[in-house]
């Protein structure tokens, strides 16, 4: 399966076609829901041939995941709440709210249905970049015991997403704080040992 | 969406119909692949009406998830390797191998496509029951610091599954052992504090 072509020249023919197709998908989702959409419908609505769509995205689930993720890209870095712990608490509270909302669950569903490594990696790329930003800020504050992105993935993100998609029940705020506290505690223990 | 009716009388009409439909799905998956299957095809192959299928499962993704999960149900309790740590190492090494294999990823895909709480909860129910079995055995061995199922979910299972479905890269055995070690260490710290 081919990669989605990124980095199109803005305003170029290819970029305009992509914008038209994304717009058609969003309009059709509003009108008839994403389960009823077909590639010929999107092509017709966007004024392109189905081949154009298949050539760029490969299949419908990949296109739907691409459109979902486009709207999910974070626009700003995580707000500075004064400390690593406060930054993580704040950012993950919003993350849980967003991912367990209707649109958040739809993004997860679209991305997982596509089964494209491009899409799934892009989806967690957004999350890991934001976490990286928080950890980098902690370094600049001269915090001494900072967990790694992998620590946060294994100790916070994985459990949250598992609870949202499998148990279909997001953790409570207290539970979330406990997960974050544990990762911070382990980082402190690792730092004291070294 | 209705629950799948479980606990059918073995040998009853309903149970026989269910077996015929599951068999038809498995045969069609082998013949044409799961992406090409339709409800009328399954009905025709099993000698039932499509209505029978819709009445019991609601939709095709739910039926496919049900069939996937049927073959995924653990048949034996986790083997006894002599200690809690050895039991967890052994069981999770197999779990990672299975879930990141082709059939394992297909089960995850089918279950997530169904988006039915019944199916997703049943899927993680299998996992959590096996973990519970290991923890119960540790209690019987008089281990003093035993993590909870929630600790294992947050500290091991979530991260593993996230890595498999989003990063599409299972953790190394060393990484897996480190995740388990951390959960055991935290349980020990909790026990010493209390």
PDB file of N, CA and C in Angstrom, chain A residues 12 18-19 29 53 55 73 78 85 94 96 101 113 120 124 139 146-147 194:
ATOM      1  N   UNK A  12      -0.974  24.189  -5.659  1.00  0.00           N
ATOM      2  CA  UNK A  12      -0.748  23.385  -6.855  1.00  0.00           C
ATOM      3  C   UNK A  12      -1.993  22.559  -7.176  1.00  0.00           C
ATOM      4  N   UNK A  18      -6.678  17.576  -3.480  1.00  0.00           N
ATOM      5  CA  UNK A  18      -6.759  16.989  -2.136  1.00  0.00           C
ATOM      6  C   UNK A  18      -7.753  17.749  -1.253  1.00  0.00           C
ATOM      7  N   UNK A  19      -7.687  19.069  -1.330  1.00  0.00           N
ATOM      8  CA  UNK A  19      -8.612  19.890  -0.530  1.00  0.00           C
ATOM      9  C   UNK A  19     -10.064  19.603  -0.934  1.00  0.00           C
ATOM     10  N   UNK A  29     -20.025  13.104   5.160  1.00  0.00           N
ATOM     11  CA  UNK A  29     -20.165  12.572   6.524  1.00  0.00           C
ATOM     12  C   UNK A  29     -21.306  13.283   7.239  1.00  0.00           C
ATOM     13  N   UNK A  53      -8.842   9.036  -6.554  1.00  0.00           N
ATOM     14  CA  UNK A  53      -8.887   8.718  -5.121  1.00  0.00           C
ATOM     15  C   UNK A  53      -8.089   7.441  -4.827  1.00  0.00           C
ATOM     16  N   UNK A  55      -5.731   6.151  -6.547  1.00  0.00           N
ATOM     17  CA  UNK A  55      -4.311   6.329  -6.819  1.00  0.00           C
ATOM     18  C   UNK A  55      -3.632   6.972  -5.604  1.00  0.00           C
ATOM     19  N   UNK A  73      -5.078  17.194  14.175  1.00  0.00           N
ATOM     20  CA  UNK A  73      -3.707  17.679  14.372  1.00  0.00           C
ATOM     21  C   UNK A  73      -3.707  18.809  15.399  1.00  0.00           C
ATOM     22  N   UNK A  78       1.232  22.239  24.189  1.00  0.00           N
ATOM     23  CA  UNK A  78       0.488  22.129  25.454  1.00  0.00           C
ATOM     24  C   UNK A  78       0.771  23.355  26.329  1.00  0.00           C
ATOM     25  N   UNK A  85       4.590  18.074  36.524  1.00  0.00           N
ATOM     26  CA  UNK A  85       3.408  17.351  36.987  1.00  0.00           C
ATOM     27  C   UNK A  85       2.122  18.073  36.578  1.00  0.00           C
ATOM     28  N   UNK A  94      -7.299  16.741  29.366  1.00  0.00           N
ATOM     29  CA  UNK A  94      -7.932  17.115  28.092  1.00  0.00           C
ATOM     30  C   UNK A  94      -7.896  15.957  27.094  1.00  0.00           C
ATOM     31  N   UNK A  96      -7.896  12.734  27.673  1.00  0.00           N
ATOM     32  CA  UNK A  96      -8.921  11.727  28.002  1.00  0.00           C
ATOM     33  C   UNK A  96     -10.298  12.220  27.551  1.00  0.00           C
ATOM     34  N   UNK A 101     -14.537  11.265  23.671  1.00  0.00           N
ATOM     35  CA  UNK A 101     -15.713  11.942  23.089  1.00  0.00           C
ATOM     36  C   UNK A 101     -16.114  11.233  21.799  1.00  0.00           C
ATOM     37  N   UNK A 113      -9.389   1.187  11.508  1.00  0.00           N
ATOM     38  CA  UNK A 113      -9.981   0.490  10.359  1.00  0.00           C
ATOM     39  C   UNK A 113      -9.026   0.540   9.172  1.00  0.00           C
ATOM     40  N   UNK A 120      -1.749   4.998  11.601  1.00  0.00           N
ATOM     41  CA  UNK A 120      -1.675   4.734  13.035  1.00  0.00           C
ATOM     42  C   UNK A 120      -0.457   5.442  13.630  1.00  0.00           C
ATOM     43  N   UNK A 124      -0.471   8.415  16.600  1.00  0.00           N
ATOM     44  CA  UNK A 124       0.240   8.477  17.879  1.00  0.00           C
ATOM     45  C   UNK A 124       1.374   9.477  17.803  1.00  0.00           C
ATOM     46  N   UNK A 139      12.891  19.935  30.983  1.00  0.00           N
ATOM     47  CA  UNK A 139      14.363  19.996  30.911  1.00  0.00           C
ATOM     48  C   UNK A 139      14.829  21.445  31.000  1.00  0.00           C
ATOM     49  N   UNK A 146      13.202  13.350  34.936  1.00  0.00           N
ATOM     50  CA  UNK A 146      12.192  13.467  33.875  1.00  0.00           C
ATOM     51  C   UNK A 146      12.013  12.109  33.216  1.00  0.00           C
ATOM     52  N   UNK A 147      10.774  11.619  33.147  1.00  0.00           N
ATOM     53  CA  UNK A 147      10.572  10.327  32.464  1.00  0.00           C
ATOM     54  C   UNK A 147      10.843  10.470  30.967  1.00  0.00           C
ATOM     55  N   UNK A 194      21.011   6.220  39.538  1.00  0.00           N
ATOM     56  CA  UNK A 194      22.100   6.413  38.564  1.00  0.00           C
ATOM     57  C   UNK A 194      23.149   7.388  39.080  1.00  0.00           C
TER      58      UNK A 194
END
